[in-house]
């Protein structure tokens, strides 16, 4: 996925999430906008006599936990000052009640995860499916293969999900190819516990959306395990692979493998709050020996975007 970053875009994203929420996305966007590492945020809180660990701050900005205790709410009030935010802006987001859907984790719209969200919305409408499919990920292992021509050959996934509403019987899998991808030639393979249903694509946006049909209807709170893969190989030179998460809280493991004839000179992992935001949490990755792979592990993952990028000689 190609993205374009700009300071004005980052500022606009912060302004938007301060208005719309949820809390954790607003906090994360504010920290990124000020260019502060979490240990610096913790230090500035400590100077005010407020002790909050880096782990807690990380959980707050990932949506894995919400500050609820009086001392935590005092820390949030101090964060508004440290991050130069309007008074009560974060506390107001915390005060909002949830939408009543059982066991639903922190979430965000697909609109912020895809540059061509308008096209994605159209494809989902053709399948008669809502943007929220009623599932959130508990565990996701994904393997990506890059070929000898530096192209994305395939990506396979094994997922464990939980339903947060009754009657869910399918998962919508989305594939975003690299520039030059021919979506009509991309093939979908169903693995265990699912089968391929309807498939829709957009050539202009290099998008493929497919239904993966379960063999049962899930009740709220029930879990399900399934696997699937996309076989591509139709696009141009690949420089990164990203995964967008509408819901947060689960574990994500991404492994990218390269052909022996074409190895990158540098690899890094990163996160983005949205498709238009600058990368954050960047970390250099080491290509592993004979396997010629790099990987990232995130828990909790999302909501937002996680990925691995690489540079060719």
XYZ file of C-alpha atoms in Angstrom:
313
model
C 0.000 0.000 0.000
C 1.420 3.402 -0.924
C 0.855 6.211 1.534
C 1.698 9.900 1.548
C 2.647 11.714 4.735
C 2.494 15.393 5.633
C 2.666 17.406 8.818
C -0.663 19.050 7.993
C -2.225 15.614 7.556
C -0.982 14.552 10.986
C -2.363 17.745 12.564
C -5.690 17.186 10.841
C -5.827 13.595 12.084
C -5.261 14.751 15.677
C -7.984 17.380 15.403
C -10.400 14.829 13.972
C -9.874 12.118 16.600
C -10.046 14.661 19.435
C -13.545 15.389 18.172
C -14.712 11.886 17.217
C -12.652 9.643 19.496
C -12.159 7.051 20.661
C -9.937 8.026 23.577
C -6.992 5.740 22.810
C -6.646 6.964 19.217
C -6.752 10.598 20.359
C -4.083 9.911 22.978
C -1.845 8.087 20.500
C -2.234 10.788 17.848
C -1.414 13.507 20.402
C 1.735 11.719 21.581
C 2.894 11.248 17.990
C 2.095 14.840 17.072
C 4.315 16.090 19.930
C 7.107 13.677 18.980
C 7.387 12.225 22.482
C 8.481 8.698 23.336
C 6.443 7.020 26.056
C 9.311 7.102 28.546
C 9.468 10.898 28.105
C 5.731 11.151 28.719
C 6.147 9.059 31.875
C 9.024 11.320 33.010
C 6.968 14.494 32.544
C 4.122 12.973 34.533
C 6.575 12.007 37.278
C 7.777 15.616 37.498
C 4.182 16.478 38.462
C 4.115 13.786 41.129
C 2.045 11.374 38.985
C 3.418 7.856 38.595
C 2.185 5.977 35.523
C 4.264 3.213 33.968
C 5.234 3.043 30.315
C 3.287 -0.216 30.047
C 0.094 1.457 31.236
C 0.580 4.347 28.823
C 1.109 1.853 26.016
C -2.074 -0.025 26.941
C -4.037 3.238 27.075
C -2.953 4.334 23.600
C -3.547 0.861 22.125
C -7.073 0.591 23.541
C -6.224 -2.520 25.554
C -7.128 -0.724 28.798
C -8.964 2.453 29.777
C -7.960 4.717 32.667
C -10.779 4.497 35.206
C -9.374 4.974 38.722
C -9.265 8.501 40.184
C -5.447 8.593 40.057
C -5.543 7.486 36.410
C -8.042 10.201 35.556
C -5.731 12.729 37.217
C -2.969 11.467 34.947
C -5.203 11.977 31.904
C -5.881 15.560 32.983
C -2.119 16.130 33.274
C -1.587 14.547 29.851
C -3.890 17.136 28.304
C -1.518 19.841 29.566
C 1.710 17.975 28.686
C 0.467 17.241 25.160
C -0.861 20.794 24.705
C -4.456 19.695 24.222
C -7.650 21.598 25.027
C -8.794 21.134 28.617
C -11.174 18.180 29.105
C -10.623 16.958 25.528
C -9.348 13.506 26.554
C -11.539 13.259 29.647
C -14.609 14.024 27.542
C -13.794 11.082 25.268
C -13.400 8.806 28.283
C -16.802 9.839 29.583
C -18.619 8.668 26.468
C -20.605 5.485 26.940
C -20.077 2.519 24.657
C -22.580 1.352 22.051
C -23.832 -1.652 23.996
C -22.310 -4.334 21.763
C -21.033 -7.125 23.970
C -17.301 -7.783 24.261
C -16.479 -5.313 21.516
C -12.945 -3.882 21.876
C -11.800 -0.407 20.953
C -12.367 0.193 17.250
C -11.973 2.601 14.384
C -13.451 3.008 10.921
C -12.122 1.376 7.763
C -12.143 4.898 6.354
C -8.925 5.731 8.193
C -7.149 2.490 7.218
C -7.430 2.672 3.420
C -6.559 5.497 1.058
C -9.371 4.351 -1.258
C -11.942 3.822 1.456
C -14.677 4.977 -0.935
C -13.932 2.042 -3.231
C -13.805 -0.378 -0.311
C -17.158 0.844 0.939
C -18.666 0.225 -2.507
C -17.283 -3.327 -2.665
C -18.616 -4.111 0.792
C -22.014 -2.722 -0.164
C -22.065 -5.051 -3.181
C -21.627 -7.945 -0.762
C -24.375 -6.586 1.468
C -21.984 -6.522 4.403
C -21.588 -3.821 7.069
C -18.207 -2.253 7.777
C -18.291 -3.920 11.188
C -18.574 -7.618 10.425
C -19.245 -8.501 14.055
C -15.828 -10.108 14.641
C -12.612 -8.992 16.268
C -9.264 -10.763 16.125
C -7.764 -12.565 19.118
C -4.723 -13.995 17.337
C -3.481 -13.566 13.766
C -0.425 -15.200 12.175
C 0.362 -13.947 8.690
C 3.091 -15.014 6.246
C 4.007 -12.965 3.175
C 6.243 -14.188 0.323
C 8.180 -11.818 -1.932
C 9.358 -13.301 -5.255
C 12.481 -13.223 -7.399
C 11.132 -10.215 -9.322
C 10.603 -8.363 -6.016
C 6.844 -8.852 -6.314
C 4.330 -9.898 -3.655
C 3.706 -13.560 -4.475
C 1.296 -14.544 -1.724
C 0.068 -13.963 1.807
C -1.489 -16.561 4.076
C -3.324 -16.081 7.359
C -4.373 -18.160 10.321
C -6.818 -16.341 12.593
C -8.675 -16.813 15.850
C -11.616 -14.429 16.204
C -14.417 -13.698 18.670
C -17.923 -12.563 17.763
C -19.262 -9.443 19.467
C -22.784 -9.896 18.112
C -25.069 -12.851 17.449
C -25.473 -14.559 14.066
C -22.027 -13.979 12.525
C -21.272 -16.640 9.909
C -18.569 -15.090 7.692
C -15.395 -13.039 7.591
C -14.537 -10.435 4.959
C -10.926 -10.742 3.836
C -9.384 -7.735 2.056
C -6.316 -7.832 -0.188
C -4.636 -4.599 -1.304
C -2.153 -5.302 -4.093
C 0.901 -3.267 -5.034
C 0.790 -0.798 -7.959
C 0.244 -2.723 -11.184
C -1.685 -5.504 -9.461
C -4.383 -7.191 -11.564
C -7.103 -7.981 -8.979
C -9.048 -10.191 -11.397
C -6.052 -12.565 -11.493
C -5.587 -12.755 -7.726
C -6.681 -16.118 -6.362
C -8.216 -16.791 -2.946
C -7.702 -20.127 -1.208
C -9.791 -21.152 1.785
C -8.013 -23.107 4.496
C -9.509 -24.896 7.463
C -13.014 -24.179 8.757
C -14.140 -21.875 5.955
C -14.935 -21.741 2.239
C -14.745 -18.963 -0.339
C -17.995 -17.130 -1.027
C -18.510 -14.107 -3.271
C -15.491 -12.152 -4.512
C -15.443 -8.510 -5.640
C -12.538 -6.376 -6.848
C -11.519 -2.944 -8.098
C -8.797 -2.641 -10.727
C -8.221 1.072 -10.130
C -7.713 0.630 -6.378
C -5.930 -2.778 -6.565
C -8.451 -4.132 -4.047
C -9.955 -7.605 -3.669
C -12.664 -8.390 -1.108
C -13.890 -11.911 -0.522
C -16.318 -13.641 1.808
C -14.976 -16.528 3.848
C -18.028 -18.530 4.917
C -18.053 -20.412 8.227
C -19.826 -23.706 8.800
C -21.723 -22.308 11.784
C -23.358 -19.142 13.090
C -21.559 -17.694 16.069
C -23.227 -16.267 19.126
C -21.794 -13.202 20.841
C -18.695 -14.209 22.790
C -18.012 -17.402 20.804
C -14.631 -17.926 19.153
C -13.663 -19.393 15.790
C -10.410 -20.439 14.067
C -9.904 -20.409 10.296
C -7.266 -19.942 7.608
C -7.023 -18.514 4.107
C -4.544 -17.198 1.534
C -4.293 -14.782 -1.385
C -2.067 -15.719 -4.319
C -1.023 -12.600 -6.195
C 2.240 -12.204 -8.136
C 0.621 -9.722 -10.533
C 1.944 -6.422 -9.149
C 5.145 -4.451 -9.567
C 8.057 -4.068 -7.173
C 6.915 -4.374 -3.563
C 8.352 -2.118 -0.848
C 6.157 -2.825 2.170
C 3.341 -4.905 3.535
C 0.776 -3.437 5.921
C -2.194 -4.766 7.835
C -5.024 -2.548 9.042
C -6.915 -3.366 12.247
C -10.380 -1.964 12.862
C -10.413 -3.458 16.361
C -7.648 -3.589 18.933
C -6.535 -5.939 21.645
C -5.409 -9.144 19.879
C -1.971 -10.470 18.971
C -0.525 -10.077 15.478
C 2.508 -11.892 14.067
C 3.736 -10.942 10.586
C 6.567 -12.768 8.812
C 7.899 -11.661 5.421
C 10.105 -14.027 3.409
C 12.296 -13.130 0.437
C 13.653 -15.072 -2.548
C 17.342 -15.966 -2.316
C 18.012 -14.201 -5.638
C 16.608 -10.864 -4.423
C 17.307 -9.824 -0.843
C 16.577 -6.366 0.556
C 19.373 -4.239 2.009
C 17.290 -2.929 4.908
C 14.056 -3.914 6.686
C 12.041 -2.146 9.365
C 8.739 -2.547 11.202
C 6.432 0.402 11.830
C 2.958 1.511 12.912
C 0.583 4.166 11.605
C -2.550 5.612 13.186
C -4.122 5.978 9.732
C -3.303 5.540 6.046
C -2.176 9.160 5.791
C -0.146 9.348 9.012
C 3.620 9.232 9.261
C 5.186 5.939 10.440
C 5.896 5.615 14.158
C 7.397 2.979 16.465
C 9.927 2.216 13.718
C 12.336 -0.637 14.466
C 15.167 -2.083 12.380
C 14.766 -5.788 11.588
C 17.453 -8.390 10.930
C 17.074 -10.761 7.983
C 17.225 -14.280 9.393
C 19.806 -16.650 7.901
C 18.671 -19.446 5.627
C 15.005 -18.669 6.088
C 15.545 -15.170 4.591
C 12.715 -13.809 6.737
C 11.953 -10.881 9.009
C 9.053 -10.640 11.418
C 7.187 -8.496 13.914
C 5.079 -9.449 16.924
C 2.579 -7.017 18.453
C 0.305 -7.520 21.438
C -1.998 -5.759 21.677
C -2.280 -4.939 17.985
C -4.329 -2.009 16.715
C -6.625 -0.487 16.054
C -4.563 1.166 13.350
C -1.940 -0.055 10.910
C 1.095 -2.302 11.400
C 3.609 -3.236 8.735
C 7.080 -4.123 7.551
C 8.919 -2.119 4.913
C 12.130 -2.891 3.030
C 14.634 -1.245 0.715
C 16.191 -2.754 -2.399
C 19.761 -2.155 -3.581
